[in-house]
Structure formats: structure tokens, C-alpha cells
Amino acid sequence: MTTLRNYILHHKTKAATLAAFRVLFGVLMLGSLIRFVAMDWVAKFYILPKWHFTYYGFGWVKTLGIYTYGLFAVAMMACVGIIVGYKYRIFMILFFLSFTYIELIDKTTYLNHYYFVSVMSFLLIFLPLHATFSIDAKNKGIDYKYVPSWTVDSIKLILGIVYFYAGLAKLNSDWLLRAQPLKIWLSTKTDMPIIGSFMNQSWFHYTMSWSGMLYDLSIPFLLLIRKTRPFAFVAVVVFHVFTRILFDIGMFPYIMICLTLVFFDSSLHEKFLLGLKKAFKINDLDSNTTVELYSFKRIKNILFIISLFIVIQLFLPFRNLCYPGELFWTEQGFRFSWRVMLMEKVGYTNFIVKDSVSGKQFHVKNSDFLTSFQIKQMSFQPDFILEYAHLLGDHFKSQGHQNIQVFVESYVALNGRLNQLFIDPKVDLYKQEEGFHNKTWILPLNDEIKGF
């Protein structure tokens, strides 16, 4: 306890590290939001769909229709405030709330890196990223030279969790012993210049699978060690650039490359800030009073919140252990666990609405209610299927239909296996409730996937 107390109270690092991280984070988030709007994805994912698939407990989060553009504008404005360090904490809270609200509108668009942005932005609310090189510091006339080391280390810890847990998730028989789903994906890239001929080679599939696992498990530790840090960062750049070339994964590679710079010594961040000052002709804050160390108000409350938050991040990815069955098949506890690009699932799901008294029934044309992207995601994810069954039941009930039952014929193929019956066709899904309990109406996978 004495050692921990000493670390919290007396270990310090240059404030430039947090300032550089703030600028990079703000620029990357602003670029991501602009890209999202420019690709016309706001309309495609949040405005045009008739129905949206919600997260359990967040059904109250609704699309704002055309005003969703306003929500994006708010998030962009917050990014600008973060970049320049103006009213930093207010704008970081605003960014966290607006970005997270956008992501909660429809889980069809769930991606691990969107979740990462929400996780990181929540943490950054409580850290003094505006202690130096900010409008806040200039307005207050106080420039802090140092910040407590734990403020930077907490960022490193979150990044380490993302990488290490992604590596743990790859310790499974599909990834290591079958090279799946990489074998499926890489086999479609044979037209690539130079390396296209490798894409159908079994040795290349296994090399990519095993190297990806070893990279994720080791990279946080290699970045922490001064001697291996430069080589580790080269590996980060090569890995993320290569995956960006192979797969359409948006801004995530650039985000991870830039934010990983937080592991480097503060001298690098000071040079980065100096370069920004020269490039944009920013006046030095020489008139400010330089204070040695940033001190927190309500330090106990902040440490409690951050500690609880980190504990949640450490244990939440293992909640799948509370459920029986194959995780990749049932997906119970799959999201928010840093299981990145581990599954290739293809599904065909047909819904039957039935009158339990007369026995009359009809098949639903999914395209009458869902977009093609929603249909694809719904077809193999159990919670989507259940929610859609309830949406259909409520819809036809509102039209005057009586004694409604909703059944499903669903076949799914996982990681190159033959498709098999996915949902019990005898179960009326309209009577099943969503929750954290085990979904017994998911039929078991006719195979075993060993490992995490």
C-alpha cells in the first residue's frame, strides 16, 4: 500500500505527453466523424432504416432522424475544443456523450474500435490533458510542467488491455489450428499485386494467424520496455498498415498507430508540440506561471471512478464464461470483449408469423422492414433475431392481427463449416424475453471450438 500511495502521489511525468495525446485523439476523432458524414453513412445507418436494433437496456436511445446530423456536428465541435484544449473537460464530456449516443442508436454498426473510442473518451474526461499546450492553460495563466505518472499509465493500460485481450481471444482452435476465418478472407485477395499469389497458400494463412496472435499478446509489453520500444512501434505500423491494405477497417489502424505513441518518452511529445508551434505559429506561453506538478481536486473520487472503470474493463470481457455453449455460435458475451475479426458467419433466417388459434401463417419478407445490411447482421446474431421477432409481432399486432406467434427458420455457417439449424423452429420467439439469462432456444453447434 505504501508503494502504491507513493506511486500515486509522487511519481510524475511531463505534461507534454498528455497534451500530445489530446491533440492526436481530437484530430483522429474529427477525421473519423468527417469521413462518416462524407461517406453518407449517417443517412444509410441512422436515418433511412425503418427500425433500429437496440442494445439491451438502451431501448430509450432513439434515432434523431435528420437531426442526427446535428448530433454529429456537436461531436465534431467537441473534437475541435479537445484539439485546442478549450473548456477541455466540458468538450470531452460532450464528445463522449454524443459519440456514445450515436453508437447506441443501432447495434448493427457495432465495431470494436467504436467501443474503444467510447472507453477511451470516458477515461480522458478525468485526466488533465489540458495541463499544458492548451487555451485553458493560457487563459488561466498557469502552465503545468508535470502530471502524475498514473494519468499516462492509465491510458497505456487501456491500450494494453485492447491488444492483450485481442491476443487471448485468438488462442482458440479455429484461429490457430484451422487458420479460420483468415483462410476464407485471404483467399479472396488473390488479385493483390506482389503478394496476391500467397493468398491461397495454406502456409501464409497459418503464418498470418499465428503472427497476429503473437503480436497482440506481446506488443503491450514490448512497448513498455525502452530497448524494444522502437522495434515494437515499427511492428505496430507494419501490422496496422498491412491489415488496412488487406481489410476495409476504416480509421482503426491509424488510430492505434498514433495513440500508441503514448508509450514513448516525453521528449518525443515535446518535439511534437514544438513542431506544432512552429507549423501553426503558436505563441509560446512564456507569460504563464509555470507550476511544477498538476494537482487534482477530489483526487479520491477520481481515483475511485478510474479504478472501478479499469476493473470493469479487466473483467467484462470474460462474462462469456457465465454462459454455456460455443461463444462464437451463441455470441452471448461476445461484444465488448476485444474479440477482433475472429468470425465469418453467414446466415439465412426466415420468419413465420402464425395465428395460434386458426393456424394460419405467412412468411415475412425481411426487406419490407430492414435494410440489406441489417438483414445480413440479423441473420446470424441471436439477440438481433429475438428483437426482430418482437418488432414483427408488435407490428402485426398493431395492424389488428390476433393470437400472434413468431417462429423462425434459421441456418448459419460458422468459419467455413457447413450451415446448420441455428434457432429452435418450435419456439415462439414472441414469447421469449431479452435479458442476461441464457438463450436456451439457440441450438448447439455441431462442433467444438477449444480455447478462449
Short mmCIF file of C-alpha atoms in Angstrom, two decimals:
data_model
loop_
_atom_site.label_atom_id
_atom_site.label_comp_id
_atom_site.label_asym_id
_atom_site.label_seq_id
_atom_site.Cartn_x
_atom_site.Cartn_y
_atom_site.Cartn_z
CA MET A 1 0.00 0.00 0.00
CA THR A 2 2.88 2.36 0.80
CA THR A 3 4.43 1.71 -2.61
CA LEU A 4 1.10 2.32 -4.36
CA ARG A 5 0.50 5.50 -2.39
CA ASN A 6 3.98 6.73 -3.23
CA TYR A 7 3.40 5.99 -6.92
CA ILE A 8 0.09 7.86 -6.96
CA LEU A 9 1.30 10.89 -5.05
CA HIS A 10 4.92 11.31 -6.09
CA HIS A 11 5.65 9.67 -9.45
CA LYS A 12 5.41 12.21 -12.23
CA THR A 13 5.94 12.61 -15.96
CA LYS A 14 5.99 15.52 -18.39
CA ALA A 15 2.58 17.04 -19.12
CA ALA A 16 3.55 17.21 -22.80
CA THR A 17 2.69 13.52 -23.17
CA LEU A 18 -0.96 14.12 -22.30
CA ALA A 19 -1.11 17.27 -24.42
CA ALA A 20 0.22 15.45 -27.49
CA PHE A 21 -2.22 12.60 -26.88
CA ARG A 22 -5.07 15.13 -26.66
CA VAL A 23 -4.21 16.71 -29.99
CA LEU A 24 -3.81 13.36 -31.76
CA PHE A 25 -7.00 11.95 -30.27
CA GLY A 26 -9.00 15.04 -31.21
CA VAL A 27 -7.69 15.13 -34.78
CA LEU A 28 -8.31 11.41 -35.32
CA MET A 29 -11.84 11.61 -33.95
CA LEU A 30 -12.63 14.69 -36.04
CA GLY A 31 -11.30 12.95 -39.14
CA SER A 32 -13.36 9.84 -38.38
CA LEU A 33 -16.57 11.83 -37.98
CA ILE A 34 -15.98 13.85 -41.15
CA ARG A 35 -15.32 10.60 -43.04
CA PHE A 36 -18.55 9.09 -41.68
CA VAL A 37 -20.58 12.05 -42.90
CA ALA A 38 -18.75 12.27 -46.24
CA MET A 39 -19.48 8.58 -46.94
CA ASP A 40 -23.20 9.34 -46.41
CA TRP A 41 -23.31 6.74 -43.63
CA VAL A 42 -25.38 8.98 -41.34
CA ALA A 43 -28.38 8.59 -43.61
CA LYS A 44 -27.62 4.97 -44.50
CA PHE A 45 -27.34 3.69 -40.94
CA TYR A 46 -29.30 6.11 -38.75
CA ILE A 47 -31.95 7.90 -40.83
CA LEU A 48 -33.18 5.67 -43.68
CA PRO A 49 -33.78 2.39 -41.77
CA LYS A 50 -37.38 1.96 -40.59
CA TRP A 51 -36.31 0.05 -37.49
CA HIS A 52 -33.15 0.03 -35.43
CA PHE A 53 -31.69 -2.79 -33.35
CA THR A 54 -31.08 -1.53 -29.83
CA TYR A 55 -28.77 -2.66 -27.04
CA TYR A 56 -30.45 -4.34 -24.09
CA GLY A 57 -31.25 -1.67 -21.50
CA PHE A 58 -30.81 1.15 -24.02
CA GLY A 59 -34.07 0.90 -25.92
CA TRP A 60 -34.71 4.52 -24.95
CA VAL A 61 -31.90 5.63 -27.28
CA LYS A 62 -33.67 6.60 -30.49
CA THR A 63 -32.57 7.98 -33.82
CA LEU A 64 -32.99 11.73 -34.11
CA GLY A 65 -33.90 11.47 -37.77
CA ILE A 66 -32.49 14.29 -39.86
CA TYR A 67 -31.28 15.92 -36.62
CA THR A 68 -28.73 13.12 -36.30
CA TYR A 69 -26.55 15.34 -38.48
CA GLY A 70 -26.77 17.89 -35.68
CA LEU A 71 -25.53 15.27 -33.24
CA PHE A 72 -22.53 14.65 -35.48
CA ALA A 73 -21.96 18.41 -35.65
CA VAL A 74 -21.92 18.54 -31.84
CA ALA A 75 -19.37 15.72 -31.72
CA MET A 76 -17.21 17.49 -34.31
CA MET A 77 -17.38 20.76 -32.40
CA ALA A 78 -16.32 18.88 -29.27
CA CYS A 79 -13.33 17.49 -31.19
CA VAL A 80 -12.19 21.00 -32.08
CA GLY A 81 -12.46 22.01 -28.42
CA ILE A 82 -10.41 18.95 -27.44
CA ILE A 83 -7.71 19.66 -30.04
CA VAL A 84 -7.10 23.24 -28.89
CA GLY A 85 -7.71 22.46 -25.23
CA TYR A 86 -10.57 24.91 -24.76
CA LYS A 87 -13.03 24.08 -21.96
CA TYR A 88 -11.42 20.68 -22.27
CA ARG A 89 -13.39 18.73 -19.71
CA ILE A 90 -16.75 20.06 -20.93
CA PHE A 91 -15.95 19.23 -24.54
CA MET A 92 -14.60 15.78 -23.66
CA ILE A 93 -17.81 15.00 -21.79
CA LEU A 94 -19.79 16.34 -24.75
CA PHE A 95 -17.80 14.18 -27.15
CA PHE A 96 -18.21 11.05 -25.03
CA LEU A 97 -21.97 11.55 -24.71
CA SER A 98 -22.62 12.43 -28.36
CA PHE A 99 -20.37 9.73 -29.82
CA THR A 100 -21.67 7.04 -27.48
CA TYR A 101 -25.28 8.05 -28.15
CA ILE A 102 -24.66 7.70 -31.88
CA GLU A 103 -23.24 4.21 -31.40
CA LEU A 104 -26.14 3.16 -29.18
CA ILE A 105 -28.76 4.03 -31.80
CA ASP A 106 -28.27 0.78 -33.70
CA LYS A 107 -26.05 -2.15 -32.72
CA THR A 108 -25.97 -3.18 -36.38
CA THR A 109 -22.99 -0.83 -36.74
CA TYR A 110 -21.13 -2.18 -33.68
CA LEU A 111 -17.37 -2.30 -34.14
CA ASN A 112 -14.68 -2.86 -31.54
CA HIS A 113 -12.95 0.39 -32.40
CA TYR A 114 -16.14 2.40 -31.88
CA TYR A 115 -16.39 0.82 -28.44
CA PHE A 116 -12.71 1.63 -27.89
CA VAL A 117 -13.38 5.31 -28.63
CA SER A 118 -16.16 5.42 -26.03
CA VAL A 119 -13.98 3.63 -23.46
CA MET A 120 -11.01 5.91 -24.05
CA SER A 121 -13.02 9.13 -24.15
CA PHE A 122 -14.68 8.25 -20.83
CA LEU A 123 -11.27 7.78 -19.22
CA LEU A 124 -9.95 11.03 -20.70
CA ILE A 125 -12.72 13.01 -19.01
CA PHE A 126 -10.90 12.56 -15.71
CA LEU A 127 -7.34 13.19 -16.92
CA PRO A 128 -5.66 16.63 -17.22
CA LEU A 129 -4.92 16.61 -20.93
CA HIS A 130 -5.25 20.39 -20.89
CA ALA A 131 -2.50 20.95 -18.30
CA THR A 132 -0.20 22.42 -20.95
CA PHE A 133 -0.29 23.49 -24.61
CA SER A 134 -3.94 24.48 -24.37
CA ILE A 135 -6.19 27.51 -24.44
CA ASP A 136 -7.32 26.56 -20.94
CA ALA A 137 -3.74 26.81 -19.67
CA LYS A 138 -3.23 30.14 -21.41
CA ASN A 139 -6.50 31.60 -20.14
CA LYS A 140 -5.70 30.57 -16.58
CA GLY A 141 -2.14 31.83 -16.90
CA ILE A 142 -0.85 28.54 -15.49
CA ASP A 143 1.24 26.03 -17.39
CA TYR A 144 1.91 22.71 -15.67
CA LYS A 145 5.25 21.06 -16.33
CA TYR A 146 4.44 17.64 -14.88
CA VAL A 147 1.41 15.45 -14.28
CA PRO A 148 1.12 12.35 -12.06
CA SER A 149 2.51 9.29 -13.86
CA TRP A 150 -0.67 7.31 -13.30
CA THR A 151 -2.56 9.62 -15.65
CA VAL A 152 -0.42 8.50 -18.58
CA ASP A 153 -0.12 4.92 -17.34
CA SER A 154 -3.91 4.54 -17.22
CA ILE A 155 -4.03 5.30 -20.95
CA LYS A 156 -1.28 2.76 -21.57
CA LEU A 157 -3.23 0.21 -19.54
CA ILE A 158 -6.38 0.60 -21.64
CA LEU A 159 -4.36 0.26 -24.84
CA GLY A 160 -2.62 -2.77 -23.34
CA ILE A 161 -5.94 -4.38 -22.48
CA VAL A 162 -7.19 -3.92 -26.04
CA TYR A 163 -4.11 -5.58 -27.53
CA PHE A 164 -3.58 -8.32 -24.93
CA TYR A 165 -7.22 -9.37 -24.76
CA ALA A 166 -7.37 -9.45 -28.56
CA GLY A 167 -4.41 -11.83 -28.37
CA LEU A 168 -6.06 -14.01 -25.74
CA ALA A 169 -9.15 -14.24 -27.92
CA LYS A 170 -7.01 -15.69 -30.71
CA LEU A 171 -5.98 -18.63 -28.51
CA ASN A 172 -8.65 -20.87 -29.98
CA SER A 173 -8.61 -23.87 -32.27
CA ASP A 174 -10.35 -22.14 -35.17
CA TRP A 175 -7.73 -19.38 -35.32
CA LEU A 176 -4.58 -21.41 -34.59
CA LEU A 177 -5.36 -24.91 -35.90
CA ARG A 178 -7.71 -24.10 -38.80
CA ALA A 179 -6.46 -20.59 -39.66
CA GLN A 180 -10.09 -19.54 -39.76
CA PRO A 181 -11.56 -17.14 -40.66
CA LEU A 182 -8.37 -15.72 -42.21
CA LYS A 183 -8.27 -18.59 -44.71
CA ILE A 184 -11.67 -17.52 -46.06
CA TRP A 185 -10.88 -13.82 -46.22
CA LEU A 186 -7.35 -14.04 -47.61
CA SER A 187 -8.44 -16.43 -50.37
CA THR A 188 -10.48 -13.58 -51.87
CA LYS A 189 -7.40 -11.33 -52.17
CA THR A 190 -5.52 -13.22 -54.90
CA ASP A 191 -5.72 -10.22 -57.24
CA MET A 192 -3.47 -8.13 -54.99
CA PRO A 193 -0.19 -7.05 -56.59
CA ILE A 194 3.06 -8.75 -55.47
CA ILE A 195 1.61 -10.80 -52.60
CA GLY A 196 -1.58 -11.98 -54.31
CA SER A 197 -0.09 -15.39 -55.09
CA PHE A 198 0.38 -16.03 -51.36
CA MET A 199 -3.28 -15.53 -50.52
CA ASN A 200 -4.29 -19.06 -51.45
CA GLN A 201 -1.30 -20.66 -49.73
CA SER A 202 -2.02 -22.59 -46.54
CA TRP A 203 1.35 -21.67 -45.01
CA PHE A 204 0.53 -17.99 -45.44
CA HIS A 205 -2.84 -18.39 -43.72
CA TYR A 206 -1.22 -20.03 -40.69
CA THR A 207 1.65 -17.55 -40.65
CA MET A 208 -0.82 -14.68 -40.51
CA SER A 209 -2.91 -16.37 -37.81
CA TRP A 210 -0.03 -17.20 -35.51
CA SER A 211 1.84 -13.93 -36.05
CA GLY A 212 -1.34 -11.97 -35.34
CA MET A 213 -1.81 -13.82 -32.07
CA LEU A 214 1.83 -13.36 -31.00
CA TYR A 215 1.75 -9.70 -31.99
CA ASP A 216 -1.33 -8.90 -29.91
CA LEU A 217 -0.09 -10.76 -26.84
CA SER A 218 3.40 -9.30 -26.84
CA ILE A 219 3.12 -5.77 -28.21
CA PRO A 220 1.98 -4.02 -24.98
CA PHE A 221 4.98 -5.40 -23.08
CA LEU A 222 7.45 -4.66 -25.89
CA LEU A 223 6.19 -1.07 -25.98
CA LEU A 224 6.76 -0.72 -22.24
CA ILE A 225 10.44 -1.73 -22.48
CA ARG A 226 12.69 1.11 -23.61
CA LYS A 227 15.10 -1.08 -25.62
CA THR A 228 12.40 -2.88 -27.57
CA ARG A 229 10.05 0.10 -27.96
CA PRO A 230 11.33 1.38 -31.34
CA PHE A 231 11.15 -2.10 -32.87
CA ALA A 232 7.73 -2.66 -31.32
CA PHE A 233 6.43 0.57 -32.83
CA VAL A 234 7.74 -0.44 -36.26
CA ALA A 235 5.80 -3.69 -35.78
CA VAL A 236 2.69 -1.66 -34.87
CA VAL A 237 2.99 0.40 -38.05
CA VAL A 238 3.67 -2.61 -40.29
CA PHE A 239 0.87 -4.66 -38.71
CA HIS A 240 -1.80 -1.98 -38.95
CA VAL A 241 -0.82 -0.76 -42.42
CA PHE A 242 -0.83 -4.34 -43.71
CA THR A 243 -4.23 -5.11 -42.18
CA ARG A 244 -5.56 -1.84 -43.61
CA ILE A 245 -4.41 -2.92 -47.07
CA LEU A 246 -5.98 -6.35 -46.68
CA PHE A 247 -9.23 -5.39 -44.99
CA ASP A 248 -11.56 -2.41 -45.10
CA ILE A 249 -11.36 -1.49 -41.41
CA GLY A 250 -11.65 2.27 -41.67
CA MET A 251 -9.72 4.57 -39.34
CA PHE A 252 -8.86 1.95 -36.73
CA PRO A 253 -5.28 1.27 -37.94
CA TYR A 254 -4.41 4.97 -37.95
CA ILE A 255 -5.98 5.46 -34.53
CA MET A 256 -3.95 2.64 -32.98
CA ILE A 257 -0.70 3.72 -34.66
CA CYS A 258 -0.99 7.32 -33.46
CA LEU A 259 -2.25 6.61 -29.95
CA THR A 260 0.47 4.00 -29.37
CA LEU A 261 2.95 6.90 -29.36
CA VAL A 262 1.87 7.49 -25.74
CA PHE A 263 4.31 4.71 -24.78
CA PHE A 264 7.30 6.80 -25.88
CA ASP A 265 9.33 9.13 -23.67
CA SER A 266 8.01 12.62 -23.12
CA SER A 267 10.89 14.10 -25.12
CA LEU A 268 9.22 12.86 -28.31
CA HIS A 269 5.94 14.51 -27.35
CA GLU A 270 7.70 17.77 -26.52
CA LYS A 271 9.26 17.74 -30.00
CA PHE A 272 5.82 17.05 -31.49
CA LEU A 273 4.29 20.03 -29.67
CA LEU A 274 7.24 22.22 -30.65
CA GLY A 275 6.70 21.23 -34.26
CA LEU A 276 3.04 22.23 -34.00
CA LYS A 277 4.02 25.59 -32.51
CA LYS A 278 6.34 26.29 -35.42
CA ALA A 279 3.99 24.96 -38.09
CA PHE A 280 0.97 26.93 -36.88
CA LYS A 281 2.93 29.87 -35.45
CA ILE A 282 1.51 29.38 -31.98
CA ASN A 283 2.86 31.86 -29.45
CA ASP A 284 4.71 30.36 -26.53
CA LEU A 285 3.05 30.63 -23.16
CA ASP A 286 6.02 32.43 -21.64
CA SER A 287 3.81 34.83 -19.75
CA ASN A 288 2.23 31.96 -17.88
CA THR A 289 3.26 30.96 -14.41
CA THR A 290 4.88 27.54 -14.65
CA VAL A 291 3.77 25.15 -11.92
CA GLU A 292 5.82 22.03 -11.28
CA LEU A 293 3.06 19.42 -10.82
CA TYR A 294 -0.64 19.30 -11.66
CA SER A 295 -2.70 18.57 -8.56
CA PHE A 296 -6.20 17.10 -8.62
CA LYS A 297 -9.22 18.35 -6.78
CA ARG A 298 -11.27 15.50 -5.33
CA ILE A 299 -8.42 13.10 -6.05
CA LYS A 300 -10.02 10.27 -4.04
CA ASN A 301 -13.24 10.43 -6.05
CA ILE A 302 -11.38 10.48 -9.35
CA LEU A 303 -9.15 7.57 -8.37
CA PHE A 304 -12.18 5.57 -7.25
CA ILE A 305 -14.02 6.15 -10.55
CA ILE A 306 -10.97 5.32 -12.68
CA SER A 307 -10.11 2.24 -10.58
CA LEU A 308 -13.67 0.93 -10.82
CA PHE A 309 -13.70 1.64 -14.54
CA ILE A 310 -10.46 -0.28 -15.10
CA VAL A 311 -11.68 -3.23 -13.02
CA ILE A 312 -14.79 -3.38 -15.22
CA GLN A 313 -12.61 -3.33 -18.34
CA LEU A 314 -10.48 -6.15 -16.94
CA PHE A 315 -13.38 -8.47 -16.11
CA LEU A 316 -16.16 -7.56 -18.58
CA PRO A 317 -14.53 -9.43 -21.50
CA PHE A 318 -14.77 -12.69 -19.52
CA ARG A 319 -18.52 -12.56 -18.92
CA ASN A 320 -18.95 -15.19 -21.65
CA LEU A 321 -17.79 -17.74 -19.05
CA CYS A 322 -21.20 -17.33 -17.41
CA TYR A 323 -22.89 -18.93 -20.43
CA PRO A 324 -22.80 -22.49 -21.79
CA GLY A 325 -22.13 -23.32 -25.42
CA GLU A 326 -19.70 -22.05 -28.04
CA LEU A 327 -19.17 -18.31 -27.75
CA PHE A 328 -18.72 -17.74 -31.48
CA TRP A 329 -22.01 -19.55 -32.08
CA THR A 330 -24.26 -18.10 -29.38
CA GLU A 331 -22.43 -14.73 -29.14
CA GLN A 332 -23.53 -14.46 -25.51
CA GLY A 333 -20.86 -12.18 -24.05
CA PHE A 334 -19.13 -11.64 -27.39
CA ARG A 335 -19.41 -7.87 -27.74
CA PHE A 336 -17.26 -5.51 -25.66
CA SER A 337 -14.60 -8.21 -25.21
CA TRP A 338 -11.98 -7.18 -27.80
CA ARG A 339 -12.59 -10.26 -29.95
CA VAL A 340 -11.48 -8.72 -33.20
CA MET A 341 -12.10 -10.33 -36.61
CA LEU A 342 -12.47 -13.87 -35.28
CA MET A 343 -15.65 -14.97 -37.04
CA GLU A 344 -17.04 -15.38 -40.51
CA LYS A 345 -20.73 -16.17 -40.13
CA VAL A 346 -23.27 -16.44 -42.91
CA GLY A 347 -26.93 -16.90 -42.13
CA TYR A 348 -30.30 -17.41 -43.75
CA THR A 349 -33.19 -16.54 -41.44
CA ASN A 350 -36.84 -16.76 -42.43
CA PHE A 351 -39.62 -15.55 -40.12
CA ILE A 352 -43.09 -17.08 -39.92
CA VAL A 353 -45.94 -15.17 -38.28
CA LYS A 354 -48.71 -17.51 -37.15
CA ASP A 355 -52.20 -17.24 -35.65
CA SER A 356 -52.11 -19.70 -32.74
CA VAL A 357 -55.91 -20.25 -32.90
CA SER A 358 -56.67 -20.53 -36.61
CA GLY A 359 -53.30 -21.96 -37.54
CA LYS A 360 -52.97 -19.55 -40.45
CA GLN A 361 -49.45 -18.36 -41.11
CA PHE A 362 -47.38 -16.35 -43.55
CA HIS A 363 -43.71 -15.75 -44.26
CA VAL A 364 -42.22 -12.31 -43.71
CA LYS A 365 -40.33 -10.52 -46.45
CA ASN A 366 -37.44 -9.10 -44.41
CA SER A 367 -36.62 -6.42 -46.98
CA ASP A 368 -40.00 -4.80 -46.27
CA PHE A 369 -38.74 -3.83 -42.82
CA LEU A 370 -34.93 -3.93 -42.80
CA THR A 371 -32.07 -2.65 -44.93
CA SER A 372 -29.80 -5.17 -46.65
CA PHE A 373 -27.07 -4.51 -44.08
CA GLN A 374 -29.49 -5.05 -41.19
CA ILE A 375 -30.74 -8.29 -42.77
CA LYS A 376 -27.18 -9.57 -43.08
CA GLN A 377 -26.32 -8.78 -39.45
CA MET A 378 -29.65 -10.03 -38.12
CA SER A 379 -29.43 -13.38 -39.90
CA PHE A 380 -26.75 -14.85 -37.63
CA GLN A 381 -26.94 -12.93 -34.32
CA PRO A 382 -29.39 -14.36 -31.77
CA ASP A 383 -30.24 -11.11 -29.98
CA PHE A 384 -30.98 -9.46 -33.34
CA ILE A 385 -33.24 -12.36 -34.29
CA LEU A 386 -35.12 -12.12 -30.99
CA GLU A 387 -35.56 -8.35 -31.19
CA TYR A 388 -36.72 -8.57 -34.79
CA ALA A 389 -39.26 -11.24 -33.82
CA HIS A 390 -40.69 -8.83 -31.24
CA LEU A 391 -40.70 -5.94 -33.69
CA LEU A 392 -42.62 -8.09 -36.18
CA GLY A 393 -45.04 -9.32 -33.54
CA ASP A 394 -45.76 -5.80 -32.31
CA HIS A 395 -46.11 -4.53 -35.88
CA PHE A 396 -48.67 -7.11 -36.96
CA LYS A 397 -50.48 -6.86 -33.63
CA SER A 398 -50.90 -3.12 -34.21
CA GLN A 399 -52.47 -3.96 -37.59
CA GLY A 400 -55.19 -5.97 -35.92
CA HIS A 401 -53.80 -9.50 -36.11
CA GLN A 402 -54.73 -11.74 -33.18
CA ASN A 403 -53.04 -14.59 -31.29
CA ILE A 404 -49.68 -13.82 -32.82
CA GLN A 405 -46.78 -16.23 -32.70
CA VAL A 406 -43.41 -15.69 -34.38
CA PHE A 407 -41.28 -18.64 -35.41
CA VAL A 408 -38.02 -18.71 -37.31
CA GLU A 409 -36.22 -20.96 -39.74
CA SER A 410 -32.56 -20.11 -39.37
CA TYR A 411 -29.46 -21.74 -40.81
CA VAL A 412 -25.97 -20.44 -40.08
CA ALA A 413 -22.44 -21.36 -41.20
CA LEU A 414 -19.50 -20.50 -38.92
CA ASN A 415 -15.87 -20.16 -40.05
CA GLY A 416 -16.12 -22.38 -43.10
CA ARG A 417 -18.28 -25.12 -41.58
CA LEU A 418 -21.39 -26.41 -43.29
CA ASN A 419 -24.51 -24.50 -42.30
CA GLN A 420 -26.76 -25.97 -39.64
CA LEU A 421 -30.02 -25.20 -37.91
CA PHE A 422 -29.40 -22.23 -35.61
CA ILE A 423 -32.65 -21.46 -33.77
CA ASP A 424 -35.19 -23.95 -32.43
CA PRO A 425 -38.01 -23.69 -35.02
CA LYS A 426 -40.59 -24.85 -32.47
CA VAL A 427 -40.02 -21.93 -30.08
CA ASP A 428 -42.34 -18.92 -30.29
CA LEU A 429 -39.78 -16.11 -30.11
CA TYR A 430 -42.52 -13.54 -29.49
CA LYS A 431 -42.89 -15.04 -26.02
CA GLN A 432 -39.16 -15.05 -25.29
CA GLU A 433 -37.72 -12.09 -23.41
CA GLU A 434 -34.34 -10.45 -23.88
CA GLY A 435 -32.04 -10.34 -20.87
CA PHE A 436 -28.77 -11.57 -19.44
CA HIS A 437 -30.09 -15.10 -18.98
CA ASN A 438 -29.01 -17.98 -21.20
CA LYS A 439 -30.90 -18.21 -24.50
CA THR A 440 -31.97 -21.86 -24.49
CA TRP A 441 -33.65 -21.55 -27.89
CA ILE A 442 -30.24 -21.33 -29.61
CA LEU A 443 -29.41 -24.83 -30.85
CA PRO A 444 -25.87 -26.06 -30.05
CA LEU A 445 -23.07 -26.01 -32.60
CA ASN A 446 -22.30 -29.45 -34.00
CA ASP A 447 -18.60 -28.99 -33.28
CA GLU A 448 -16.26 -27.86 -30.53
CA ILE A 449 -14.01 -24.81 -30.59
CA LYS A 450 -11.27 -25.19 -27.99
CA GLY A 451 -9.64 -22.28 -26.20
CA PHE A 452 -10.81 -18.80 -25.28
#
